[in-house]
Short mmCIF file of C-alpha atoms in Angstrom, two decimals:
data_model
loop_
_atom_site.label_atom_id
_atom_site.label_comp_id
_atom_site.label_asym_id
_atom_site.label_seq_id
_atom_site.Cartn_x
_atom_site.Cartn_y
_atom_site.Cartn_z
CA UNK A 1 35.77 -86.33 75.34
CA UNK A 2 38.12 -83.65 74.00
CA UNK A 3 37.67 -80.00 74.90
CA UNK A 4 36.19 -77.58 72.35
CA UNK A 5 38.72 -76.41 69.76
CA UNK A 6 41.38 -78.86 70.97
CA UNK A 7 42.22 -79.86 67.39
CA UNK A 8 42.45 -76.23 66.31
CA UNK A 9 44.69 -75.43 69.28
CA UNK A 10 47.05 -78.30 68.51
CA UNK A 11 47.42 -77.47 64.83
CA UNK A 12 47.77 -73.75 65.50
CA UNK A 13 50.58 -74.61 67.89
CA UNK A 14 52.29 -76.91 65.42
CA UNK A 15 52.01 -74.29 62.65
CA UNK A 16 53.49 -71.39 64.60
CA UNK A 17 56.33 -73.53 65.98
CA UNK A 18 57.31 -74.55 62.45
CA UNK A 19 57.03 -70.97 61.22
CA UNK A 20 59.08 -69.65 64.14
CA UNK A 21 61.83 -72.18 63.40
CA UNK A 22 61.87 -70.99 59.79
CA UNK A 23 62.09 -67.35 60.88
CA UNK A 24 64.99 -68.14 63.18
CA UNK A 25 66.77 -69.92 60.34
CA UNK A 26 66.40 -66.85 58.13
CA UNK A 27 67.86 -64.67 60.87
CA UNK A 28 70.77 -67.03 61.39
CA UNK A 29 71.59 -67.21 57.68
CA UNK A 30 71.12 -63.57 56.78
CA UNK A 31 73.12 -61.11 58.84
CA UNK A 32 70.98 -58.32 57.44
CA UNK A 33 67.73 -60.00 56.35
CA UNK A 34 66.77 -59.02 52.83
CA UNK A 35 63.93 -56.49 52.90
CA UNK A 36 61.74 -55.25 50.09
CA UNK A 37 59.09 -52.53 50.13
CA UNK A 38 55.35 -53.04 50.04
CA UNK A 39 52.96 -50.41 48.74
CA UNK A 40 52.66 -48.93 52.26
CA UNK A 41 56.48 -48.79 52.48
CA UNK A 42 56.71 -51.17 55.45
CA UNK A 43 59.50 -53.72 55.21
CA UNK A 44 58.68 -57.26 54.31
CA UNK A 45 61.24 -60.03 54.53
CA UNK A 46 61.83 -63.45 53.12
CA UNK A 47 60.68 -64.77 56.48
CA UNK A 48 57.28 -63.03 56.28
CA UNK A 49 56.44 -64.75 53.02
CA UNK A 50 57.85 -68.14 53.98
CA UNK A 51 56.15 -68.11 57.37
CA UNK A 52 52.78 -67.31 55.79
CA UNK A 53 53.22 -70.06 53.20
CA UNK A 54 54.02 -72.69 55.84
CA UNK A 55 51.07 -71.77 58.06
CA UNK A 56 48.54 -71.42 55.24
CA UNK A 57 49.58 -74.84 53.93
CA UNK A 58 49.07 -76.36 57.39
CA UNK A 59 45.62 -74.78 57.69
CA UNK A 60 44.63 -75.82 54.16
CA UNK A 61 45.57 -79.43 54.87
CA UNK A 62 43.84 -79.60 58.23
CA UNK A 63 40.88 -77.23 57.89
CA UNK A 64 40.25 -77.00 54.13
CA UNK A 65 36.93 -75.21 54.55
CA UNK A 66 38.38 -72.41 56.70
CA UNK A 67 39.42 -69.16 55.05
CA UNK A 68 42.51 -67.21 56.12
CA UNK A 69 42.82 -63.45 56.48
CA UNK A 70 46.55 -62.68 56.52
CA UNK A 71 48.89 -59.76 55.99
CA UNK A 72 50.91 -60.78 52.94
CA UNK A 73 50.13 -61.43 49.27
CA UNK A 74 52.37 -62.94 46.61
CA UNK A 75 51.83 -60.23 44.01
CA UNK A 76 55.17 -58.60 44.76
CA UNK A 77 56.97 -61.94 44.81
CA UNK A 78 55.64 -62.86 41.37
CA UNK A 79 57.10 -59.70 39.80
CA UNK A 80 59.97 -60.37 37.39
CA UNK A 81 62.42 -58.26 39.37
CA UNK A 82 61.74 -60.29 42.54
CA UNK A 83 63.01 -63.64 41.22
CA UNK A 84 65.83 -63.69 43.73
CA UNK A 85 63.54 -63.12 46.71
CA UNK A 86 61.08 -65.72 45.42
CA UNK A 87 63.94 -68.19 45.13
CA UNK A 88 65.00 -67.46 48.71
CA UNK A 89 61.45 -67.81 50.04
CA UNK A 90 61.02 -71.11 48.20
CA UNK A 91 64.35 -72.38 49.56
CA UNK A 92 63.28 -71.80 53.17
CA UNK A 93 59.86 -73.33 52.65
CA UNK A 94 61.57 -76.38 51.11
CA UNK A 95 63.55 -76.92 54.31
CA UNK A 96 60.23 -78.06 55.79
CA UNK A 97 58.27 -79.01 52.67
CA UNK A 98 60.89 -80.39 50.24
CA UNK A 99 58.48 -80.90 47.33
CA UNK A 100 57.27 -77.28 47.33
CA UNK A 101 57.65 -75.31 44.10
CA UNK A 102 57.70 -71.54 43.74
CA UNK A 103 54.17 -71.69 42.35
CA UNK A 104 53.06 -73.72 45.37
CA UNK A 105 54.60 -71.17 47.69
CA UNK A 106 52.82 -68.26 46.01
CA UNK A 107 49.52 -70.13 46.02
CA UNK A 108 49.82 -70.91 49.72
CA UNK A 109 50.64 -67.30 50.52
CA UNK A 110 47.59 -66.15 48.58
CA UNK A 111 45.28 -68.33 50.66
CA UNK A 112 45.67 -65.47 53.14
CA UNK A 113 43.81 -63.09 50.84
CA UNK A 114 40.35 -64.43 51.66
CA UNK A 115 37.51 -62.36 53.08
CA UNK A 116 36.45 -62.84 56.66
CA UNK A 117 33.35 -64.92 57.28
CA UNK A 118 31.55 -66.87 59.96
CA UNK A 119 34.68 -68.90 60.72
CA UNK A 120 38.17 -67.91 59.63
CA UNK A 121 41.78 -67.69 60.75
CA UNK A 122 43.72 -64.46 60.90
CA UNK A 123 47.49 -64.53 60.61
CA UNK A 124 50.42 -62.19 60.94
CA UNK A 125 53.38 -64.31 59.76
CA UNK A 126 55.80 -61.88 61.40
CA UNK A 127 54.20 -59.33 63.67
CA UNK A 128 56.84 -56.69 64.27
CA UNK A 129 58.83 -56.96 61.06
CA UNK A 130 61.01 -54.01 62.05
CA UNK A 131 61.81 -55.75 65.33
CA UNK A 132 62.73 -58.85 63.36
CA UNK A 133 65.06 -56.81 61.17
CA UNK A 134 66.72 -55.33 64.25
CA UNK A 135 67.09 -58.72 65.90
CA UNK A 136 64.65 -57.70 68.64
CA UNK A 137 61.05 -58.67 69.37
CA UNK A 138 58.68 -60.17 66.83
CA UNK A 139 55.90 -62.75 66.94
CA UNK A 140 54.18 -65.26 64.72
CA UNK A 141 50.52 -64.61 65.48
CA UNK A 142 47.59 -66.87 64.58
CA UNK A 143 43.98 -66.75 65.76
CA UNK A 144 40.69 -68.46 64.94
CA UNK A 145 37.62 -66.21 64.81
CA UNK A 146 34.12 -67.69 64.87
CA UNK A 147 31.02 -65.49 64.63
CA UNK A 148 33.13 -62.40 65.24
CA UNK A 149 34.71 -63.75 68.44
CA UNK A 150 38.28 -64.97 68.88
CA UNK A 151 38.16 -68.60 69.98
CA UNK A 152 41.81 -69.71 69.67
CA UNK A 153 44.95 -67.61 69.98
CA UNK A 154 48.56 -68.70 69.41
CA UNK A 155 51.70 -66.56 69.64
CA UNK A 156 55.29 -67.60 69.07
CA UNK A 157 57.79 -65.07 70.43
CA UNK A 158 61.28 -66.40 69.58
CA UNK A 159 63.23 -63.53 71.18
CA UNK A 160 61.08 -62.83 74.24
CA UNK A 161 62.93 -63.52 77.52
CA UNK A 162 61.25 -65.85 79.96
CA UNK A 163 61.44 -62.92 82.37
CA UNK A 164 61.57 -59.30 81.19
CA UNK A 165 63.59 -58.42 84.28
CA UNK A 166 66.33 -60.81 83.11
CA UNK A 167 66.72 -59.97 79.43
CA UNK A 168 69.95 -61.93 79.12
CA UNK A 169 68.35 -65.16 80.31
CA UNK A 170 66.55 -67.85 78.35
CA UNK A 171 64.50 -66.67 75.38
CA UNK A 172 61.73 -68.04 73.23
CA UNK A 173 58.16 -68.74 74.36
CA UNK A 174 54.79 -69.81 73.02
CA UNK A 175 51.51 -68.40 74.32
CA UNK A 176 48.28 -70.31 73.76
CA UNK A 177 44.64 -69.66 74.68
CA UNK A 178 41.24 -71.14 73.95
CA UNK A 179 38.15 -69.23 74.99
CA UNK A 180 36.91 -70.44 78.34
CA UNK A 181 39.97 -72.64 78.93
CA UNK A 182 42.57 -70.18 80.22
CA UNK A 183 45.92 -69.01 78.85
CA UNK A 184 49.19 -70.95 78.87
CA UNK A 185 52.86 -70.57 78.10
CA UNK A 186 55.54 -73.07 77.13
CA UNK A 187 59.09 -72.94 75.85
CA UNK A 188 59.69 -72.61 72.15
CA UNK A 189 61.58 -75.72 70.98
CA UNK A 190 65.18 -75.04 70.04
CA UNK A 191 67.05 -76.48 67.09
CA UNK A 192 66.57 -80.24 66.89
CA UNK A 193 64.42 -80.43 70.03
CA UNK A 194 61.15 -82.25 69.53
CA UNK A 195 57.97 -80.20 69.53
CA UNK A 196 56.38 -80.26 72.96
CA UNK A 197 52.82 -81.40 73.59
CA UNK A 198 50.83 -78.15 73.88
CA UNK A 199 48.87 -79.79 76.70
CA UNK A 200 52.07 -79.65 78.79
CA UNK A 201 51.99 -75.85 78.88
CA UNK A 202 51.99 -73.89 82.17
CA UNK A 203 48.94 -71.75 83.01
CA UNK A 204 49.63 -68.02 83.20
CA UNK A 205 47.77 -65.14 84.81
CA UNK A 206 47.91 -61.37 84.86
CA UNK A 207 49.43 -59.33 87.68
CA UNK A 208 47.15 -58.98 90.72
CA UNK A 209 48.02 -55.39 91.62
CA UNK A 210 45.21 -52.84 91.96
CA UNK A 211 47.27 -49.69 92.55
CA UNK A 212 48.00 -48.07 89.18
CA UNK A 213 50.98 -46.17 90.57
CA UNK A 214 52.76 -49.51 91.04
CA UNK A 215 52.09 -50.66 87.50
CA UNK A 216 54.53 -51.09 84.67
CA UNK A 217 53.26 -50.52 81.15
CA UNK A 218 54.40 -51.64 77.74
CA UNK A 219 54.04 -49.82 74.45
CA UNK A 220 55.21 -50.08 70.85
CA UNK A 221 58.73 -49.17 69.80
CA UNK A 222 57.41 -47.49 66.66
CA UNK A 223 55.36 -44.30 67.03
CA UNK A 224 53.70 -44.37 63.60
CA UNK A 225 50.26 -45.39 64.83
CA UNK A 226 50.58 -44.85 68.58
CA UNK A 227 50.90 -41.71 70.67
CA UNK A 228 53.91 -42.01 72.97
CA UNK A 229 53.35 -38.51 74.35
CA UNK A 230 49.78 -39.39 75.31
CA UNK A 231 50.99 -42.62 76.93
CA UNK A 232 53.49 -40.68 79.04
CA UNK A 233 50.87 -38.14 80.06
CA UNK A 234 48.39 -40.87 80.97
CA UNK A 235 51.00 -42.70 83.01
CA UNK A 236 51.70 -39.48 84.90
CA UNK A 237 47.96 -39.06 85.59
CA UNK A 238 47.85 -42.57 87.04
CA UNK A 239 50.90 -41.92 89.22
CA UNK A 240 53.05 -44.41 87.34
CA UNK A 241 56.72 -43.64 87.89
CA UNK A 242 58.34 -46.62 86.17
CA UNK A 243 59.43 -45.93 82.60
CA UNK A 244 57.60 -47.78 79.86
CA UNK A 245 58.96 -50.95 78.33
CA UNK A 246 58.96 -50.66 74.54
CA UNK A 247 58.54 -53.90 72.61
CA UNK A 248 57.68 -54.65 69.02
CA UNK A 249 54.82 -57.01 68.17
CA UNK A 250 52.20 -58.87 70.17
CA UNK A 251 54.94 -59.86 72.59
CA UNK A 252 53.42 -56.95 74.56
CA UNK A 253 50.22 -58.93 75.01
CA UNK A 254 52.22 -61.88 76.28
CA UNK A 255 54.08 -59.66 78.75
CA UNK A 256 50.79 -58.45 80.25
CA UNK A 257 49.19 -61.91 80.21
CA UNK A 258 51.98 -63.45 82.30
CA UNK A 259 52.29 -60.47 84.69
CA UNK A 260 55.53 -58.85 83.50
CA UNK A 261 53.53 -55.64 83.02
CA UNK A 262 50.01 -54.65 84.00
CA UNK A 263 49.13 -52.30 81.13
CA UNK A 264 49.59 -52.13 77.37
CA UNK A 265 48.74 -48.79 75.78
CA UNK A 266 48.25 -48.04 72.09
CA UNK A 267 46.40 -44.73 72.02
CA UNK A 268 45.55 -43.24 68.62
CA UNK A 269 48.10 -40.92 67.09
CA UNK A 270 46.86 -37.48 66.01
CA UNK A 271 49.11 -37.94 62.97
CA UNK A 272 46.84 -40.75 61.74
CA UNK A 273 43.27 -39.84 62.78
CA UNK A 274 41.67 -42.27 60.34
CA UNK A 275 43.94 -45.22 61.08
CA UNK A 276 42.24 -48.46 62.07
CA UNK A 277 44.08 -51.43 63.52
CA UNK A 278 44.43 -54.63 61.49
CA UNK A 279 42.80 -57.66 63.08
CA UNK A 280 45.87 -59.89 62.71
CA UNK A 281 47.88 -57.44 64.84
CA UNK A 282 45.69 -58.04 67.89
CA UNK A 283 43.37 -61.07 67.70
CA UNK A 284 45.65 -63.70 69.24
CA UNK A 285 47.03 -61.39 71.92
CA UNK A 286 43.60 -60.15 72.96
CA UNK A 287 42.34 -63.65 73.74
CA UNK A 288 45.55 -64.57 75.57
CA UNK A 289 45.20 -61.59 77.92
CA UNK A 290 41.49 -62.15 78.45
CA UNK A 291 41.99 -65.84 79.23
CA UNK A 292 44.80 -64.90 81.64
CA UNK A 293 42.29 -62.81 83.59
CA UNK A 294 42.84 -59.41 82.01
CA UNK A 295 40.75 -57.10 79.88
CA UNK A 296 41.20 -55.50 76.45
CA UNK A 297 39.10 -52.68 74.96
CA UNK A 298 39.62 -49.73 72.69
CA UNK A 299 40.55 -46.31 74.09
CA UNK A 300 36.89 -45.46 74.72
CA UNK A 301 36.12 -48.68 76.55
CA UNK A 302 34.37 -50.50 73.70
CA UNK A 303 35.00 -54.19 73.16
CA UNK A 304 37.09 -54.95 70.09
CA UNK A 305 34.88 -55.96 67.17
CA UNK A 306 36.51 -58.60 64.97
CA UNK A 307 33.47 -58.96 62.71
CA UNK A 308 34.21 -55.93 60.53
CA UNK A 309 36.61 -57.45 58.00
CA UNK A 310 40.36 -56.97 57.89
CA UNK A 311 40.37 -53.97 60.22
CA UNK A 312 38.89 -53.03 63.59
CA UNK A 313 36.70 -50.46 61.83
CA UNK A 314 34.57 -49.65 64.88
CA UNK A 315 37.44 -49.23 67.34
CA UNK A 316 40.04 -46.56 68.09
CA UNK A 317 43.23 -47.46 69.87
CA UNK A 318 43.93 -50.32 72.27
CA UNK A 319 43.97 -50.50 76.06
CA UNK A 320 44.95 -53.82 77.62
CA UNK A 321 45.33 -54.39 81.33
CA UNK A 322 45.23 -56.86 84.17
CA UNK A 323 41.55 -55.97 84.54
CA UNK A 324 41.86 -54.45 88.02
CA UNK A 325 43.26 -51.21 86.58
CA UNK A 326 41.07 -50.94 83.51
CA UNK A 327 38.43 -48.53 84.78
CA UNK A 328 41.06 -46.20 86.21
CA UNK A 329 42.89 -46.17 82.87
CA UNK A 330 39.75 -45.44 80.85
CA UNK A 331 38.70 -42.69 83.28
CA UNK A 332 42.10 -41.07 82.96
CA UNK A 333 41.86 -41.17 79.16
CA UNK A 334 38.43 -39.52 79.33
CA UNK A 335 39.81 -36.77 81.56
CA UNK A 336 42.54 -36.00 79.03
CA UNK A 337 40.33 -35.89 75.92
#
């Protein structure tokens, strides 16, 4: 008898591996990846659109009754002045789906515009677009949410070193988790390598340390929606002397889940008091840390509520840890408020 969600895990894995390969091809072909501007002025690349199209097509074929809540929409691509970008997106999708037309591509992208429901997938086709543009960290992030709870999480991190302490070593990993079944990591296939069986992955676990002063923490590179000054102050309160490691994307969740760091901080920025996190920026990573033995809450200690639509409307900020340090972190945040 197969384990619960084994089919969903396998197809999530297959989808993000294919999308990651596409993203790597875009990077290899485009020295400075073409970027446009969305309404919120964040960069969006050919790879974002193509990745979303590939994954939404996979989900539509395999789980036709499941809706998808994703970051991108094809409206901008369909504009007359975006014909060149649409042509590029279609070209990259055709490297994996040769019969795809531009209309197909737009339709697949727009499958990500559904509302959340009892069971749905949430997708960030490139989490950390700015990291992607810089040639640094980004992730393809996919998660299945059922009754408001993340049940399957899959992250492809093409540029993440196997060991953060050896950044010049091998790069490219996949993180997988199913609720109640633990978290795992395996190598991202390279080039013409065959896709590995996700069941061959290696179990991972968070760091075992219980002394916060010995901890290393990760945080976002960008400060738009996080408070770097508050992170530094909190680290000082906990006696942490190691400098933070700044990474784009949900690669930070992977780093905590496998023990490279013990804390991930994303405290609310006073510049954006009404900002609420998007679910696709956290769902997969949250489950991966929890299944690796860690804990994730908001800055006030509340569990993250993925039942509120496209945003974490009831939560403020993110605190992820190895679990042993979580109470100390939350107490220190309370002291500073």
